[in-house]
Short mmCIF file of C-alpha atoms and ligand atoms in Angstrom, two decimals:
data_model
loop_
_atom_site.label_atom_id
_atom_site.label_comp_id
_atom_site.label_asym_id
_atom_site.label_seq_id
_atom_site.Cartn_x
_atom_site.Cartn_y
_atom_site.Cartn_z
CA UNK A 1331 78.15 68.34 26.40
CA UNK A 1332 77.08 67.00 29.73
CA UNK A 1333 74.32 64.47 27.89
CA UNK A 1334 75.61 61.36 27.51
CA UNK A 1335 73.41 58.94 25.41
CA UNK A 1336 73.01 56.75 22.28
CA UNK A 1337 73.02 60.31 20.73
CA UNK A 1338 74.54 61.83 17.79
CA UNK A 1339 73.82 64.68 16.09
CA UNK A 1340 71.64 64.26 13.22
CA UNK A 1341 69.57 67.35 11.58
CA UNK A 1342 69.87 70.40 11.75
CA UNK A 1343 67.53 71.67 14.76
CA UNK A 1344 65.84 74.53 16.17
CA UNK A 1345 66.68 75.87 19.71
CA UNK A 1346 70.62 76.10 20.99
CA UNK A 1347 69.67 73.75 24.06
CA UNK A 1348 68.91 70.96 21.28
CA UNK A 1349 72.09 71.57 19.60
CA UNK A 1350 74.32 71.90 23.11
CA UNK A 1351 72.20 68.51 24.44
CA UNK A 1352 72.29 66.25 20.91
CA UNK A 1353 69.26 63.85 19.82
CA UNK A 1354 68.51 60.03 19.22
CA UNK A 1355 70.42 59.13 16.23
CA UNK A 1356 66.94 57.29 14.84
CA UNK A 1357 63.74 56.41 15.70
CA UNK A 1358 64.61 53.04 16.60
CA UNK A 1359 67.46 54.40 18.96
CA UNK A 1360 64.35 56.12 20.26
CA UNK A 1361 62.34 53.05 20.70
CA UNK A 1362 65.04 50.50 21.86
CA UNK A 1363 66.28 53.33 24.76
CA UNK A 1364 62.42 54.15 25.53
CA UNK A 1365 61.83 50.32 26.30
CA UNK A 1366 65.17 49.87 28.32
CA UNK A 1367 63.42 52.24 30.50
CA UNK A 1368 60.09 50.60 29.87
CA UNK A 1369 61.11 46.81 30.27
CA UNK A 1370 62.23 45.68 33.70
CA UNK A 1371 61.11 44.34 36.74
CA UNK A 1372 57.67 45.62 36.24
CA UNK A 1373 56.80 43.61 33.44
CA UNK A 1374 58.61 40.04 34.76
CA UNK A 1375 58.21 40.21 38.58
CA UNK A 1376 55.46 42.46 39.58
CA UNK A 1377 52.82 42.39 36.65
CA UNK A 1378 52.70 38.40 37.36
CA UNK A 1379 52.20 38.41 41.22
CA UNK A 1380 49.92 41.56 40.77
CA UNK A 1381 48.19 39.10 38.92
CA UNK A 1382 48.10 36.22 41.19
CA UNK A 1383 46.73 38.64 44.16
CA UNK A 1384 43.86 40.58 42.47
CA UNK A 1385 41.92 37.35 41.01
CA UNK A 1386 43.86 36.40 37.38
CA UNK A 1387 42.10 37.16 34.07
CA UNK A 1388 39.79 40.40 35.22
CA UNK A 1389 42.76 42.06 36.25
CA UNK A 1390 44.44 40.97 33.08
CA UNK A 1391 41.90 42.60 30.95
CA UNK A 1392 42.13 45.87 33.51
CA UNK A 1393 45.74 46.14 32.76
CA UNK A 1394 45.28 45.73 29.32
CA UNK A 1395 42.71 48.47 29.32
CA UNK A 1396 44.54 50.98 31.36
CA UNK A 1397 47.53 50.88 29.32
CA UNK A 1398 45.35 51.37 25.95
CA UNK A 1399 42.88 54.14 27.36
CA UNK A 1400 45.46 55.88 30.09
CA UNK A 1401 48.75 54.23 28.95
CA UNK A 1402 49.30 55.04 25.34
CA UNK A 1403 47.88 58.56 25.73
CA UNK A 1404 50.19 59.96 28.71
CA UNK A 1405 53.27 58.40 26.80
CA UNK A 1406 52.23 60.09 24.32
CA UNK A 1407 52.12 63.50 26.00
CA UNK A 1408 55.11 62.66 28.45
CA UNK A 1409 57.39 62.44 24.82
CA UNK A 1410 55.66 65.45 23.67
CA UNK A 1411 55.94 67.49 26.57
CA UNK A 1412 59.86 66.36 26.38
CA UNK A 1413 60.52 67.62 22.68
CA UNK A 1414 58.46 70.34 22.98
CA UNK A 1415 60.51 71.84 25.60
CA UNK A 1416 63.77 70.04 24.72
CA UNK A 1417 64.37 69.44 28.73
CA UNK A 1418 64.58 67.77 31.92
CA UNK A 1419 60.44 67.39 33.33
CA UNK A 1420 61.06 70.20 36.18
CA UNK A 1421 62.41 72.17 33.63
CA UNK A 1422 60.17 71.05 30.91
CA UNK A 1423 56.96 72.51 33.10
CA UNK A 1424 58.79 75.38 34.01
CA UNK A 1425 59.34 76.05 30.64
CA UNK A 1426 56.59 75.14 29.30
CA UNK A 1427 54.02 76.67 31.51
CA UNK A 1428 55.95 80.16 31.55
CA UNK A 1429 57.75 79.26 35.12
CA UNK A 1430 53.73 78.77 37.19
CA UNK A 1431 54.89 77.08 40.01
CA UNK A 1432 52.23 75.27 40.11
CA UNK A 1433 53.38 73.27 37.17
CA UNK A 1434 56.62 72.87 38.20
CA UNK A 1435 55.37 71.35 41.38
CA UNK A 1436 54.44 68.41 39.15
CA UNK A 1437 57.96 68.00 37.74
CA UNK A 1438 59.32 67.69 41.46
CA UNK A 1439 56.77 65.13 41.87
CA UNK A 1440 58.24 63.03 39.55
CA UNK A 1441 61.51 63.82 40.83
CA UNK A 1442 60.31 62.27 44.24
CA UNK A 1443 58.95 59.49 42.55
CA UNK A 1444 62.13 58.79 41.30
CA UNK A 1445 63.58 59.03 44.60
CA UNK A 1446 61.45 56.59 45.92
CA UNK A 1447 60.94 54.00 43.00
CA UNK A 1448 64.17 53.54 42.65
CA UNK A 1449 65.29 52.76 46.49
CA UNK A 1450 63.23 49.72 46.65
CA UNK A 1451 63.62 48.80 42.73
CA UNK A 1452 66.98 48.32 43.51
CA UNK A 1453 66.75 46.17 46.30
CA UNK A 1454 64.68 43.87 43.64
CA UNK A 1455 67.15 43.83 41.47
CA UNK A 1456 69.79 42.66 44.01
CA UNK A 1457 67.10 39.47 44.23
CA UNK A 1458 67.84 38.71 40.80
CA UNK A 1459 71.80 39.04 40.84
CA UNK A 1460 71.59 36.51 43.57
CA UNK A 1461 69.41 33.91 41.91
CA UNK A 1462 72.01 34.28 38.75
CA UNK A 1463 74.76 33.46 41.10
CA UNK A 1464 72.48 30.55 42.73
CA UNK A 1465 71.81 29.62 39.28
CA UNK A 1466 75.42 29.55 38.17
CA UNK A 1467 75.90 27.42 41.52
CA UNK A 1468 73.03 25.53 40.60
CA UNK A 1469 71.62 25.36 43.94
CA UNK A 1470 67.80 24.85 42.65
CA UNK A 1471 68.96 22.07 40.26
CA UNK A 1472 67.04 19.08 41.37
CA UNK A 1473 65.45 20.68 44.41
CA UNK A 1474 61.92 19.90 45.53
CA UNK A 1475 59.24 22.86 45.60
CA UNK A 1476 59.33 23.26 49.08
CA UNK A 1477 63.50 23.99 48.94
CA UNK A 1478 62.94 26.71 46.07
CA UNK A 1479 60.40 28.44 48.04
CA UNK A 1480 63.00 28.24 50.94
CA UNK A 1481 65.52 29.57 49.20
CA UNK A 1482 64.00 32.78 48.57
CA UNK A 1483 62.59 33.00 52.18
CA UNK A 1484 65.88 32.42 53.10
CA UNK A 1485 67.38 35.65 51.07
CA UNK A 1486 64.55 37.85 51.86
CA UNK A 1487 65.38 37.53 55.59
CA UNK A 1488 68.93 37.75 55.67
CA UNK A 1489 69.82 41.42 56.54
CA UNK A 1490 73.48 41.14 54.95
CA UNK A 1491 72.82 39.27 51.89
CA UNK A 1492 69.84 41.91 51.06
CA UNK A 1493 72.36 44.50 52.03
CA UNK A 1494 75.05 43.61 49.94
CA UNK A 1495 72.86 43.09 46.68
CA UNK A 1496 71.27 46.43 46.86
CA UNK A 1497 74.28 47.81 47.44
CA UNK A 1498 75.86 46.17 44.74
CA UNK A 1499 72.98 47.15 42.50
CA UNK A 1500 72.71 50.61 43.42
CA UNK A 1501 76.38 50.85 43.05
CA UNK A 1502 76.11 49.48 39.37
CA UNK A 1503 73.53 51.81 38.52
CA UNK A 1504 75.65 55.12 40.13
CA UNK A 1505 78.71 54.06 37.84
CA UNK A 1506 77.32 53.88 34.75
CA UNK A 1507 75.35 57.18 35.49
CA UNK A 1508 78.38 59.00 36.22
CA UNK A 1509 80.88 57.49 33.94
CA UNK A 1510 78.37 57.74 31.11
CA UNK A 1511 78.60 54.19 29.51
CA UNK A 1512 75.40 54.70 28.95
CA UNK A 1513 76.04 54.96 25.57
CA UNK A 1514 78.35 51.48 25.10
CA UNK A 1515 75.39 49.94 27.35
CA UNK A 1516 72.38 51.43 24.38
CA UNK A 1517 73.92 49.41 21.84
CA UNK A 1518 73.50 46.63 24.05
CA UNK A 1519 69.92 47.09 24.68
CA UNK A 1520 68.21 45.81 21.09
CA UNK A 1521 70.54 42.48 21.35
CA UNK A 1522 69.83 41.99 25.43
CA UNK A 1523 65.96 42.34 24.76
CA UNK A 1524 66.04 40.20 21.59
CA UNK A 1525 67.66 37.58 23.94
CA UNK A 1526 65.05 38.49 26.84
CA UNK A 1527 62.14 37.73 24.55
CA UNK A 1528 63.82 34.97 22.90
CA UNK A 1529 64.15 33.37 26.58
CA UNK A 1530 61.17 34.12 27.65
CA UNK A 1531 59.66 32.63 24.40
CA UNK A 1532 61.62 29.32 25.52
CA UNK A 1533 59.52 29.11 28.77
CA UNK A 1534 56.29 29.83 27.38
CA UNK A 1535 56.55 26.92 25.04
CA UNK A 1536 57.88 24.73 28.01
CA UNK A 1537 54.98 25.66 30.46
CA UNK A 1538 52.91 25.35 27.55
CA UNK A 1539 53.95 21.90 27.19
CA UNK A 1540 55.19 20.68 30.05
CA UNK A 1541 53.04 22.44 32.64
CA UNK A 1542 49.90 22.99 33.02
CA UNK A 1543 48.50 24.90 30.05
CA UNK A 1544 44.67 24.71 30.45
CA UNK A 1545 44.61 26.29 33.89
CA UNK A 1546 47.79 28.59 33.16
CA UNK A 1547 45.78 30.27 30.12
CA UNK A 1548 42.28 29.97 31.80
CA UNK A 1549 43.58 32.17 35.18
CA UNK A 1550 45.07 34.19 32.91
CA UNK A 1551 42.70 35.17 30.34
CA UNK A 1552 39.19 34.16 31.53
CA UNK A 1553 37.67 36.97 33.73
CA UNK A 1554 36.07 36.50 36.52
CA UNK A 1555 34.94 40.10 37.50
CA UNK A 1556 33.86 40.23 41.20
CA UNK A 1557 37.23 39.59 41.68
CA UNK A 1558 37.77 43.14 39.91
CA UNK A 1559 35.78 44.62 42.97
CA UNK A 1560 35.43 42.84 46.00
CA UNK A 1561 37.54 41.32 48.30
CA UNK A 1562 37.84 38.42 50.37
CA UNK A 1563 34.70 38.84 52.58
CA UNK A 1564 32.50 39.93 49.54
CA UNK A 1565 32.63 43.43 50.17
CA UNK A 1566 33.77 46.61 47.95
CA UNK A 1567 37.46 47.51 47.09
CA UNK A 1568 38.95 49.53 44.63
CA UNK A 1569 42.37 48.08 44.96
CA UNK A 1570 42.47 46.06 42.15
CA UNK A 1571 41.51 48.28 39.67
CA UNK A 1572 43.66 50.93 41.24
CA UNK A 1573 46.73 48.12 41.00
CA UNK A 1574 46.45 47.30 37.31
CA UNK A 1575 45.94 50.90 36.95
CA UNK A 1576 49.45 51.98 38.92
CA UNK A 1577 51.11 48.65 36.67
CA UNK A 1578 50.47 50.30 33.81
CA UNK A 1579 51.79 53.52 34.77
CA UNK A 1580 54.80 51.90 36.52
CA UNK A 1581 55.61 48.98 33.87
CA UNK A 1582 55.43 52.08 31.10
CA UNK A 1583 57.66 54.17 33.48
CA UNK A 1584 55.25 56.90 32.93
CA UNK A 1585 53.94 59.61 35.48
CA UNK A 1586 57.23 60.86 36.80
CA UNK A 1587 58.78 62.40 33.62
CA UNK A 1588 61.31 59.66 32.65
CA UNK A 1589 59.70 59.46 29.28
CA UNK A 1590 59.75 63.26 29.18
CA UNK A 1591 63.31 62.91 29.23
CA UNK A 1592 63.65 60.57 26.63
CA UNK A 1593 61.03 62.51 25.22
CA UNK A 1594 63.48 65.52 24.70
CA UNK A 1595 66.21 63.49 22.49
CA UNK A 1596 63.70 62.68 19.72
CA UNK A 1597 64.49 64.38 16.35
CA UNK A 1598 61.16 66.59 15.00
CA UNK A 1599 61.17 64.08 12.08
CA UNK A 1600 59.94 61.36 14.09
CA UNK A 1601 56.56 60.31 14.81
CA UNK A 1602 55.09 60.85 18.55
CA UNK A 1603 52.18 58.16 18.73
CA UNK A 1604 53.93 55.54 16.24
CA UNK A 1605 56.91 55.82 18.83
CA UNK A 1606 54.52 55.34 21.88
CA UNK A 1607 52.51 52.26 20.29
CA UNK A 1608 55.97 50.49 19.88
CA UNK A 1609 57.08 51.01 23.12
CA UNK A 1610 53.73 49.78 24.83
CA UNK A 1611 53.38 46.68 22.60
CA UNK A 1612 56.34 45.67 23.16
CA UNK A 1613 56.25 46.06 26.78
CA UNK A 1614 52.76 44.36 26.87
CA UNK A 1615 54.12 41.45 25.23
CA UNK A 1616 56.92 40.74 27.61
CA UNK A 1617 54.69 40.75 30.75
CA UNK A 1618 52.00 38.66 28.86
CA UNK A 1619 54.79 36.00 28.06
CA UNK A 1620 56.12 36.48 31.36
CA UNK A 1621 52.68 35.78 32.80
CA UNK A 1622 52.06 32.30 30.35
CA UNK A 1623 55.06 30.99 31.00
CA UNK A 1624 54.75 31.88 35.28
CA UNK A 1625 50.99 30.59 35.55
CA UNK A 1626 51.50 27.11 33.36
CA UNK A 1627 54.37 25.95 35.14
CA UNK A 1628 52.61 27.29 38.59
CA UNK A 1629 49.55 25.24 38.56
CA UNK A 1630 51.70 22.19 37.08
CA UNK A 1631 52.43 22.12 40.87
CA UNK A 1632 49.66 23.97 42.10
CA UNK A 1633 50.90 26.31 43.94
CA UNK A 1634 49.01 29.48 45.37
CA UNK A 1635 48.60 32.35 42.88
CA UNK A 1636 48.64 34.72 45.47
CA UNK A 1637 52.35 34.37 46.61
CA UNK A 1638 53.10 37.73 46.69
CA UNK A 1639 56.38 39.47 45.35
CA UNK A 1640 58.34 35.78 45.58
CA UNK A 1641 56.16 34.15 42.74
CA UNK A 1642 58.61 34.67 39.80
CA UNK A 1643 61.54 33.51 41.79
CA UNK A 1644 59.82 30.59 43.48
CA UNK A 1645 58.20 29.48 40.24
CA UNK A 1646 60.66 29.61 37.19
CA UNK A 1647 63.66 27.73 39.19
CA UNK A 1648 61.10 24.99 39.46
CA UNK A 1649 61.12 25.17 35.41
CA UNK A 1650 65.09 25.53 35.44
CA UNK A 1651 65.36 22.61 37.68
CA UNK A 1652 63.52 20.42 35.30
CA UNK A 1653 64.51 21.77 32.02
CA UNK A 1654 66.85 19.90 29.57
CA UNK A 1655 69.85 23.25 29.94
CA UNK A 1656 67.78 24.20 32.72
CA UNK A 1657 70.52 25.69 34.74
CA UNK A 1658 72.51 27.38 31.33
CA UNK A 1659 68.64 29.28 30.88
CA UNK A 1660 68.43 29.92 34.39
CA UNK A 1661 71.64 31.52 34.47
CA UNK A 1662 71.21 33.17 31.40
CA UNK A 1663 67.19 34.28 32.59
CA UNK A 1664 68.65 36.04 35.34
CA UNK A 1665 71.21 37.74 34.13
CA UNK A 1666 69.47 39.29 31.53
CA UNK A 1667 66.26 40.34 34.35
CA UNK A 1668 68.76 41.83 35.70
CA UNK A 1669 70.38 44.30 32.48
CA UNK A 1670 66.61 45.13 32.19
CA UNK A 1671 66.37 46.01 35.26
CA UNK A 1672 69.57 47.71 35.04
CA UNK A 1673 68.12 50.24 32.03
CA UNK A 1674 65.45 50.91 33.62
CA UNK A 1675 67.17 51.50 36.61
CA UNK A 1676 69.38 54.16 34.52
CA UNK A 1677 66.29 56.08 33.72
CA UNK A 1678 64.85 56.51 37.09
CA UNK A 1679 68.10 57.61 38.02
CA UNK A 1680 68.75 59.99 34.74
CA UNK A 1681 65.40 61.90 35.92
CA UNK A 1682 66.92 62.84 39.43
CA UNK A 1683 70.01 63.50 38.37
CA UNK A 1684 69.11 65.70 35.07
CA UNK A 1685 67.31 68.04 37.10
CA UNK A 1686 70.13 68.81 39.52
CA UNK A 1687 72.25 69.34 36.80
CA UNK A 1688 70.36 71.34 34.44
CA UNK A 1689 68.22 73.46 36.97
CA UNK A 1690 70.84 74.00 40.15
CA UNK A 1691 73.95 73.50 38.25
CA UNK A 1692 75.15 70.74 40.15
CA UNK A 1693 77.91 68.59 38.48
CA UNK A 1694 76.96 65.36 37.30
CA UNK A 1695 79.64 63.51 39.04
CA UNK A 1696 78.38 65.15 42.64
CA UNK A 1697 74.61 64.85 41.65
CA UNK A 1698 74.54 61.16 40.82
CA UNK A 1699 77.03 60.43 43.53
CA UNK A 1700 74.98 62.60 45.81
CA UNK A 1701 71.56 61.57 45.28
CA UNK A 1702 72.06 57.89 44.06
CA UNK A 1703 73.54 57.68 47.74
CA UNK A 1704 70.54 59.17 49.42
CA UNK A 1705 68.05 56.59 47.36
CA UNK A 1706 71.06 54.19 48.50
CA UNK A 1707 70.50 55.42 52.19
CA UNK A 1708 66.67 55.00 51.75
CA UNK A 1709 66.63 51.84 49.67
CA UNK A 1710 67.92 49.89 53.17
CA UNK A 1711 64.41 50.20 54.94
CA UNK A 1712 62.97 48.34 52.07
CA UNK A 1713 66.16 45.94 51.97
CA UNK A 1714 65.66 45.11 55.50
CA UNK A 1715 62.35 45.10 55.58
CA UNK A 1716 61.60 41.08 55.88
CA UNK A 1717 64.10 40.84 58.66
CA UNK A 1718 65.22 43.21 61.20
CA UNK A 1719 62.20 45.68 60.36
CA UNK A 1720 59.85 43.18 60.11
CA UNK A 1721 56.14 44.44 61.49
CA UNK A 1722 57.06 47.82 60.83
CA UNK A 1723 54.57 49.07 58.30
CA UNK A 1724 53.48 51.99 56.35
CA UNK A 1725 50.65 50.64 55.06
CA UNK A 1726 47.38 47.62 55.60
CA UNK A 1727 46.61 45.42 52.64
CA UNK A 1728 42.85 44.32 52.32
CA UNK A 1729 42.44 41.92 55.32
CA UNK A 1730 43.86 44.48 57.84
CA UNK A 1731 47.29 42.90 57.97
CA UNK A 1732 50.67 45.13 58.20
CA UNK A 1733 52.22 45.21 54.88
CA UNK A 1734 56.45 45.29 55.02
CA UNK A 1735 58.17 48.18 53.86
CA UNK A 1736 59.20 47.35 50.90
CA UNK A 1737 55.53 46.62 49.44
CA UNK A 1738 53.85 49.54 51.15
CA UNK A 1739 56.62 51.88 49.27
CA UNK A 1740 56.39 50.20 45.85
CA UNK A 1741 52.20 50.83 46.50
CA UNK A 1742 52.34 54.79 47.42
CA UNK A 1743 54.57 55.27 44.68
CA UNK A 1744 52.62 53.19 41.89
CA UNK A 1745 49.18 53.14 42.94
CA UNK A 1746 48.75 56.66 44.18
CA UNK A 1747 52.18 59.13 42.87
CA UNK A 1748 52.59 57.92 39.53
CA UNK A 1749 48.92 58.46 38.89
CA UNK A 1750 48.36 61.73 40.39
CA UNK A 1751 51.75 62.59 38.25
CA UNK A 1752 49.92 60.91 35.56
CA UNK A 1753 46.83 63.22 35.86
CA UNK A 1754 48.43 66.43 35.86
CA UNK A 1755 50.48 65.36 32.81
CA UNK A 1756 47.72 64.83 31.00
CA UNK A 1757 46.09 68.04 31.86
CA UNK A 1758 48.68 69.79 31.41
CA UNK A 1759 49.21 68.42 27.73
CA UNK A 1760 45.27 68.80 27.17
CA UNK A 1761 44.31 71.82 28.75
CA UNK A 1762 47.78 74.18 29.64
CA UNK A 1763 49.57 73.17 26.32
CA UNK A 1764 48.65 75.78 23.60
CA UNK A 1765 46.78 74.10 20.71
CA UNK A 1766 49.17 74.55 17.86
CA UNK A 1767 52.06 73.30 19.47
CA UNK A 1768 50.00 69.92 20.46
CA UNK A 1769 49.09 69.75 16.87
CA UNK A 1770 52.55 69.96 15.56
CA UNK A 1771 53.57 67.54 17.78
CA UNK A 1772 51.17 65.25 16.95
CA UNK A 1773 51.57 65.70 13.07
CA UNK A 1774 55.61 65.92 13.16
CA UNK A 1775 56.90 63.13 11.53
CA UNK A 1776 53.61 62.17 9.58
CA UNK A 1777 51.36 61.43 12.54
CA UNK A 1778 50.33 58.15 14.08
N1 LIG B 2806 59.18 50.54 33.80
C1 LIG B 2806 60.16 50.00 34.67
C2 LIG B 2806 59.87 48.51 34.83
O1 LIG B 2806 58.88 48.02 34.37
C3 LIG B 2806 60.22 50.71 36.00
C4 LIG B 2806 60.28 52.22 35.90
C5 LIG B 2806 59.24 52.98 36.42
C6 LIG B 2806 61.34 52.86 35.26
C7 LIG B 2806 59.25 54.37 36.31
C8 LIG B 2806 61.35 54.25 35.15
C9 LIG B 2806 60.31 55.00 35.66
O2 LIG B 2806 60.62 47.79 35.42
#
């Protein structure tokens, strides 16, 4: 069995693939694997700065929206499409849609998305196995605000360090998808996201106390909706909605199929929409603590909301630096950013990878070696995109101003290819899917 996974085999089970491939051993091995995938960067580092540069509490309520109207709903048909067809998502459409091409077009969408989510992901993981070695060196202990914003200037623009991390990172993430420790790393997950939350808990109450909690929870939670729609100058823009609209899809790691791979795992018995409101509540509950404890201690020393992709790692070393165990947390924050991003890592990797091996036969030692080196390969514009490719650009943000690599690749692939993946998911599961088998999938397990 090529698989390998927190899997055993548990019922009896109706196609040979199922029985060749194995299955979740539970429900909750399910849930804790779906929000390995789920929780990661996307909740801790991007939801807050998203929120910082599209106006605070309107985009809040956007985000919250998206993931209950568009969020829950294409989980829930990403997991179905996966049992249904017991497969990898290029397979799973192929399958599924009685080989249309046009179908399976959608699959290698997601397979690009993969491609390209995960060559800059891992360069932002590589910032957060630095700041748990600056942590365990404690260079932030005692420093002023001005020196922790330095210090992540200062690693953003240094062409070896960001090579070495992403490397490092990348390198990480090829190993375990190869060796298959995936399973010794699943048990992990439940105790490392216990922790996580635990953590994260620990900073909420300390911004809540010690920082500024009025103005934290007001940007936060109270809308102000122009901000929803115009920009700067007063005029029209769609970006923000479109933003919280590619978070949700990217923080739920939905629209490219990785939850259609998870998807295939799940026993019949199990529930499909109980499944997908645990995984989104729990990952709405780590970026909302996330958020709380980011914005109290930010206005504490009022900095700018609108920081950028920095904000998490300029603003929580100011907490660790003032903390009683402020550097033990620190240390211990980091690390465990960086296991989640680590899992979900894995699973944008795992999507890639299962399709070379299950549709051209490839072996999984050459496909993961293969194609994790190619995201490796691409993953270095992004890494040196703050120093020696600084001014190229893909992309303009709102004021007209060249955006660096690495955030003009993390916006075509959330804001515009996850959604479009999204969209044709959904259709496909609404529309293409025949009736009874939606039904059955639905009502498997004793519905919602
Ligand atoms: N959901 C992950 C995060 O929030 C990122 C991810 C996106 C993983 C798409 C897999 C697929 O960090």
């Amino acid at each position: 069995m090529e698989f390998q996974g927190a899997l055993e085999m548990s019922s009896p089970i109706n196609g040979d693939d199922v029985i060749k491939r194995g299955l979740w051993s539970s429900r909750f091995m399910f849930i804790l694997a779906a929000a390995g995938s789920a929780i990661g960067l996307g909740n801790i580092w991007r939801f807050p700065y998203l929120v910082g540069q599209y106006g605070g509490g309107a985009f809040v309520i956007a985000y919250l929206v998206c993931i209950l109207l568009v969020g829950v709903p294409i989980l829930v048909a990403e997991i179905m499409i996966g049992r249904e067809s017991r497969k990898n998502p290029v397979g799973a459409f192929r399958r599924l849609s009685g080989g249309r091409p046009q179908w399976v077009l959608v699959g290698f969408l997601g397979v690009a998305s993969g491609f390209v989510i995960l060559s800059y992901y891992s360069v932002v993981a590589g910032w957060t196995l630095d700041y748990f070695t600056k942590s365990v060196s404690g260079v932030y202990m005692e420093a002023d605000v001005e020196t922790i914003g330095g210090l992540f200037g200062g690693l953003v623009t240094d062409p070896v360090q960001q090579l070495v991390w992403h490397t490092a990172f990348m390198g990480a993430v090829i190993a375990i998808v190869i060796f298959g420790v995936r399973q010794g790393l699943e048990r992990w997950i439940g105790v490392l996201m216990r922790l996580l939350f635990i953590l994260l808990l620990l900073l909420v109450i300390y911004g809540l106390v010690s920082g500024d909690a009025a103005a934290g929870l007001r940007y936060l939670f109270v809308p102000d909706w122009p901000k929803l729609y115009t920009n700067e100058a007063g005029e029209f823009t769609a970006m923000p909605m479109l933003a919280a609209m590619g978070q949700a899809f990217f923080t739920m790691s939905l629209g490219m199929g990785a939850m259609i791979t998870y998807g295939s795992y799940l026993s019949d018995d199990e529930s499909v929409p109980g499944a997908a409101i645990m995984v989104a509540a729990l990952d709405t509950i780590i970026a909302l603590l996330a958020g709380i404890a980011i914005y109290t201690i930010l206005f504490k020393y009022n900095l700018d909301p609108a920081q950028g992709p920095g904000l998490v790692f300029k603003v929580l070393p100011l907490a660790f630096a003032q903390m009683p165990f402020g550097r033990l947390i620190g240390i211990a924050f980091f690390l465990l950013l960086s296991f989640a991003a680590l899992t979900s890592a894995i699973s944008l990797l795992e999507v890639v990878v299962a399709h070379f091996i299950d549709d051209r036969k490839w072996r999984r030692r050459t496909a993961t070696l293969t194609l994790g080196g190619v995201i490796w390969g691409l993953g270095i514009f992004s890494a040196l995109s703050y120093s020696q490719l600084e001014g190229v650009t893909l992309l303009r943000d709102a004021e007209g101003q060249g955006m660096p690599i690495l955030d003009s690749v993390d916006r075509i692939a959330n804001n515009y290819m996850l959604p479009i993946g999204g969209l044709f998911i959904a259709l496909f599961a609404g529309w293409f899917m025949k009736r009874e088998k939606v039904k059955r999938q639905l009502l498997e397990g004793g519905g919602p």
